[in-house]
Amino acid sequence: ALFDPLDIRASFETDGQGVFVASSYVYMSLKDLLKVAQLILSKGYWKGIQLIPEEYMVNMTTPTKASRERSRMRSDDLNYGFQIWLNGLSANGKLPLKDLPPESIFMLGHHGQIVGIFPDDQIIILRSANDRGRLDKNKFFKEMLVWAKKQKSL
């Protein structure tokens, strides 16, 4: 029902019993993925209508307590919100992606599909790839954000 007002055509993978795998396995076009990112960027609003309650959006974009307190396996381990990843300060007082704004939001997909949402800059960056986690997210999004800001100023 959420995707109807966005005019998104997506396929959802199911498990052996035919139950949707809600944690992942949603297949959609980049255009439709951009719509989901725009919905997050606009805090649940689409064309002036609030599709996702404000309280849910606040909780979605706040690192969970377990995520904030867990020890990091790697320095770039992001914090977890509700189905999205966040660059907020970790338990060690550091940003996982040190060169990116603390309010940065990410949707991390399979084998390198990544969406970066940068609320303060009102910028969304989509990356479609198949490099199986070899990306330096900090470096990539830092460079793309600099480029996108230059494009906005033209």
PDB file of N, CA and C in Angstrom, residues 81-128:
ATOM      1  N   GLY A  81      19.230   2.178  12.200  1.00  0.00           N
ATOM      2  CA  GLY A  81      17.938   2.751  12.568  1.00  0.00           C
ATOM      3  C   GLY A  81      16.878   1.682  12.324  1.00  0.00           C
ATOM      4  N   PHE A  82      15.764   2.072  11.746  1.00  0.00           N
ATOM      5  CA  PHE A  82      14.736   1.108  11.336  1.00  0.00           C
ATOM      6  C   PHE A  82      14.917   0.850   9.848  1.00  0.00           C
ATOM      7  N   GLN A  83      15.536  -0.241   9.489  1.00  0.00           N
ATOM      8  CA  GLN A  83      15.749  -0.666   8.105  1.00  0.00           C
ATOM      9  C   GLN A  83      16.692   0.244   7.317  1.00  0.00           C
ATOM     10  N   ILE A  84      17.386   1.131   7.990  1.00  0.00           N
ATOM     11  CA  ILE A  84      18.370   1.993   7.316  1.00  0.00           C
ATOM     12  C   ILE A  84      19.598   2.112   8.203  1.00  0.00           C
ATOM     13  N   TRP A  85      20.664   2.625   7.617  1.00  0.00           N
ATOM     14  CA  TRP A  85      21.935   2.789   8.315  1.00  0.00           C
ATOM     15  C   TRP A  85      22.227   4.274   8.469  1.00  0.00           C
ATOM     16  N   LEU A  86      22.859   4.620   9.592  1.00  0.00           N
ATOM     17  CA  LEU A  86      23.062   6.019   9.955  1.00  0.00           C
ATOM     18  C   LEU A  86      24.515   6.289  10.309  1.00  0.00           C
ATOM     19  N   ASN A  87      24.947   7.516  10.030  1.00  0.00           N
ATOM     20  CA  ASN A  87      26.335   7.888  10.297  1.00  0.00           C
ATOM     21  C   ASN A  87      26.506   8.596  11.640  1.00  0.00           C
ATOM     22  N   GLY A  88      25.525   8.541  12.524  1.00  0.00           N
ATOM     23  CA  GLY A  88      25.621   9.231  13.805  1.00  0.00           C
ATOM     24  C   GLY A  88      26.774   8.731  14.656  1.00  0.00           C
ATOM     25  N   LEU A  89      27.112   9.490  15.695  1.00  0.00           N
ATOM     26  CA  LEU A  89      28.222   9.130  16.575  1.00  0.00           C
ATOM     27  C   LEU A  89      28.033   7.743  17.176  1.00  0.00           C
ATOM     28  N   SER A  90      29.103   6.987  17.200  1.00  0.00           N
ATOM     29  CA  SER A  90      29.109   5.646  17.775  1.00  0.00           C
ATOM     30  C   SER A  90      29.469   5.720  19.250  1.00  0.00           C
ATOM     31  N   ALA A  91      29.439   4.574  19.917  1.00  0.00           N
ATOM     32  CA  ALA A  91      29.763   4.505  21.343  1.00  0.00           C
ATOM     33  C   ALA A  91      31.165   5.052  21.621  1.00  0.00           C
ATOM     34  N   ASN A  92      32.051   4.940  20.645  1.00  0.00           N
ATOM     35  CA  ASN A  92      33.422   5.429  20.821  1.00  0.00           C
ATOM     36  C   ASN A  92      33.534   6.941  20.569  1.00  0.00           C
ATOM     37  N   GLY A  93      32.395   7.611  20.292  1.00  0.00           N
ATOM     38  CA  GLY A  93      32.391   9.049  20.079  1.00  0.00           C
ATOM     39  C   GLY A  93      32.837   9.477  18.698  1.00  0.00           C
ATOM     40  N   LYS A  94      32.975   8.526  17.790  1.00  0.00           N
ATOM     41  CA  LYS A  94      33.441   8.838  16.434  1.00  0.00           C
ATOM     42  C   LYS A  94      32.339   8.590  15.418  1.00  0.00           C
ATOM     43  N   LEU A  95      32.450   9.287  14.286  1.00  0.00           N
ATOM     44  CA  LEU A  95      31.559   9.032  13.160  1.00  0.00           C
ATOM     45  C   LEU A  95      32.091   7.826  12.397  1.00  0.00           C
ATOM     46  N   PRO A  96      31.239   6.876  12.036  1.00  0.00           N
ATOM     47  CA  PRO A  96      31.704   5.735  11.248  1.00  0.00           C
ATOM     48  C   PRO A  96      32.330   6.164   9.915  1.00  0.00           C
ATOM     49  N   LEU A  97      31.685   7.115   9.234  1.00  0.00           N
ATOM     50  CA  LEU A  97      32.233   7.648   7.982  1.00  0.00           C
ATOM     51  C   LEU A  97      32.664   9.078   8.274  1.00  0.00           C
ATOM     52  N   LYS A  98      33.921   9.212   8.649  1.00  0.00           N
ATOM     53  CA  LYS A  98      34.440  10.429   9.282  1.00  0.00           C
ATOM     54  C   LYS A  98      34.332  11.694   8.446  1.00  0.00           C
ATOM     55  N   ASP A  99      34.302  11.571   7.127  1.00  0.00           N
ATOM     56  CA  ASP A  99      34.267  12.752   6.264  1.00  0.00           C
ATOM     57  C   ASP A  99      32.867  13.119   5.796  1.00  0.00           C
ATOM     58  N   LEU A 100      31.864  12.434   6.315  1.00  0.00           N
ATOM     59  CA  LEU A 100      30.486  12.687   5.898  1.00  0.00           C
ATOM     60  C   LEU A 100      29.684  13.275   7.055  1.00  0.00           C
ATOM     61  N   PRO A 101      28.641  14.021   6.736  1.00  0.00           N
ATOM     62  CA  PRO A 101      27.834  14.640   7.799  1.00  0.00           C
ATOM     63  C   PRO A 101      27.234  13.595   8.736  1.00  0.00           C
ATOM     64  N   PRO A 102      27.114  13.921  10.021  1.00  0.00           N
ATOM     65  CA  PRO A 102      26.574  12.961  10.985  1.00  0.00           C
ATOM     66  C   PRO A 102      25.127  12.574  10.712  1.00  0.00           C
ATOM     67  N   GLU A 103      24.373  13.421  10.017  1.00  0.00           N
ATOM     68  CA  GLU A 103      22.969  13.103   9.731  1.00  0.00           C
ATOM     69  C   GLU A 103      22.796  12.264   8.462  1.00  0.00           C
ATOM     70  N   SER A 104      23.884  11.819   7.857  1.00  0.00           N
ATOM     71  CA  SER A 104      23.811  11.007   6.636  1.00  0.00           C
ATOM     72  C   SER A 104      23.058   9.712   6.889  1.00  0.00           C
ATOM     73  N   ILE A 105      22.230   9.338   5.912  1.00  0.00           N
ATOM     74  CA  ILE A 105      21.397   8.138   5.977  1.00  0.00           C
ATOM     75  C   ILE A 105      21.761   7.255   4.793  1.00  0.00           C
ATOM     76  N   PHE A 106      21.807   5.947   5.012  1.00  0.00           N
ATOM     77  CA  PHE A 106      22.162   5.036   3.926  1.00  0.00           C
ATOM     78  C   PHE A 106      21.211   3.856   3.862  1.00  0.00           C
ATOM     79  N   MET A 107      20.920   3.447   2.642  1.00  0.00           N
ATOM     80  CA  MET A 107      20.260   2.170   2.389  1.00  0.00           C
ATOM     81  C   MET A 107      21.322   1.316   1.705  1.00  0.00           C
ATOM     82  N   LEU A 108      21.691   0.227   2.334  1.00  0.00           N
ATOM     83  CA  LEU A 108      22.746  -0.641   1.817  1.00  0.00           C
ATOM     84  C   LEU A 108      22.120  -1.877   1.214  1.00  0.00           C
ATOM     85  N   GLY A 109      22.368  -2.079  -0.067  1.00  0.00           N
ATOM     86  CA  GLY A 109      21.793  -3.213  -0.764  1.00  0.00           C
ATOM     87  C   GLY A 109      22.809  -4.296  -1.053  1.00  0.00           C
ATOM     88  N   HIS A 110      22.384  -5.230  -1.843  1.00  0.00           N
ATOM     89  CA  HIS A 110      23.151  -6.420  -2.170  1.00  0.00           C
ATOM     90  C   HIS A 110      24.333  -6.101  -3.083  1.00  0.00           C
ATOM     91  N   HIS A 111      25.512  -6.544  -2.701  1.00  0.00           N
ATOM     92  CA  HIS A 111      26.737  -6.459  -3.517  1.00  0.00           C
ATOM     93  C   HIS A 111      27.102  -5.054  -3.982  1.00  0.00           C
ATOM     94  N   GLY A 112      26.796  -4.037  -3.206  1.00  0.00           N
ATOM     95  CA  GLY A 112      27.250  -2.695  -3.559  1.00  0.00           C
ATOM     96  C   GLY A 112      26.171  -1.727  -3.983  1.00  0.00           C
ATOM     97  N   GLN A 113      24.914  -2.122  -3.946  1.00  0.00           N
ATOM     98  CA  GLN A 113      23.825  -1.183  -4.218  1.00  0.00           C
ATOM     99  C   GLN A 113      23.697  -0.306  -2.977  1.00  0.00           C
ATOM    100  N   ILE A 114      23.894   0.988  -3.136  1.00  0.00           N
ATOM    101  CA  ILE A 114      23.865   1.887  -1.982  1.00  0.00           C
ATOM    102  C   ILE A 114      23.150   3.182  -2.356  1.00  0.00           C
ATOM    103  N   VAL A 115      22.353   3.662  -1.419  1.00  0.00           N
ATOM    104  CA  VAL A 115      21.734   4.977  -1.550  1.00  0.00           C
ATOM    105  C   VAL A 115      22.234   5.814  -0.382  1.00  0.00           C
ATOM    106  N   GLY A 116      22.756   6.987  -0.679  1.00  0.00           N
ATOM    107  CA  GLY A 116      23.170   7.942   0.342  1.00  0.00           C
ATOM    108  C   GLY A 116      22.193   9.104   0.358  1.00  0.00           C
ATOM    109  N   ILE A 117      21.687   9.429   1.534  1.00  0.00           N
ATOM    110  CA  ILE A 117      20.738  10.526   1.683  1.00  0.00           C
ATOM    111  C   ILE A 117      21.387  11.536   2.624  1.00  0.00           C
ATOM    112  N   PHE A 118      21.476  12.781   2.155  1.00  0.00           N
ATOM    113  CA  PHE A 118      22.168  13.830   2.902  1.00  0.00           C
ATOM    114  C   PHE A 118      21.188  14.973   3.165  1.00  0.00           C
ATOM    115  N   PRO A 119      20.455  14.881   4.287  1.00  0.00           N
ATOM    116  CA  PRO A 119      19.361  15.814   4.558  1.00  0.00           C
ATOM    117  C   PRO A 119      19.748  17.293   4.563  1.00  0.00           C
ATOM    118  N   ASP A 120      20.844  17.652   5.203  1.00  0.00           N
ATOM    119  CA  ASP A 120      21.195  19.072   5.277  1.00  0.00           C
ATOM    120  C   ASP A 120      21.492  19.674   3.914  1.00  0.00           C
ATOM    121  N   ASP A 121      21.969  18.860   2.997  1.00  0.00           N
ATOM    122  CA  ASP A 121      22.285  19.330   1.648  1.00  0.00           C
ATOM    123  C   ASP A 121      21.147  19.080   0.660  1.00  0.00           C
ATOM    124  N   GLN A 122      20.118  18.334   1.106  1.00  0.00           N
ATOM    125  CA  GLN A 122      19.000  17.959   0.227  1.00  0.00           C
ATOM    126  C   GLN A 122      19.515  17.253  -1.029  1.00  0.00           C
ATOM    127  N   ILE A 123      20.424  16.291  -0.805  1.00  0.00           N
ATOM    128  CA  ILE A 123      21.045  15.536  -1.896  1.00  0.00           C
ATOM    129  C   ILE A 123      20.846  14.044  -1.653  1.00  0.00           C
ATOM    130  N   ILE A 124      20.534  13.332  -2.735  1.00  0.00           N
ATOM    131  CA  ILE A 124      20.444  11.873  -2.724  1.00  0.00           C
ATOM    132  C   ILE A 124      21.431  11.358  -3.764  1.00  0.00           C
ATOM    133  N   ILE A 125      22.220  10.365  -3.392  1.00  0.00           N
ATOM    134  CA  ILE A 125      23.175   9.751  -4.323  1.00  0.00           C
ATOM    135  C   ILE A 125      22.874   8.264  -4.386  1.00  0.00           C
ATOM    136  N   LEU A 126      22.604   7.771  -5.595  1.00  0.00           N
ATOM    137  CA  LEU A 126      22.353   6.344  -5.797  1.00  0.00           C
ATOM    138  C   LEU A 126      23.568   5.717  -6.457  1.00  0.00           C
ATOM    139  N   ARG A 127      23.900   4.524  -6.024  1.00  0.00           N
ATOM    140  CA  ARG A 127      25.027   3.786  -6.603  1.00  0.00           C
ATOM    141  C   ARG A 127      24.560   2.374  -6.925  1.00  0.00           C
ATOM    142  N   SER A 128      24.670   2.017  -8.189  1.00  0.00           N
ATOM    143  CA  SER A 128      24.326   0.671  -8.632  1.00  0.00           C
ATOM    144  C   SER A 128      25.621  -0.022  -9.044  1.00  0.00           C
TER     145      SER A 128
END
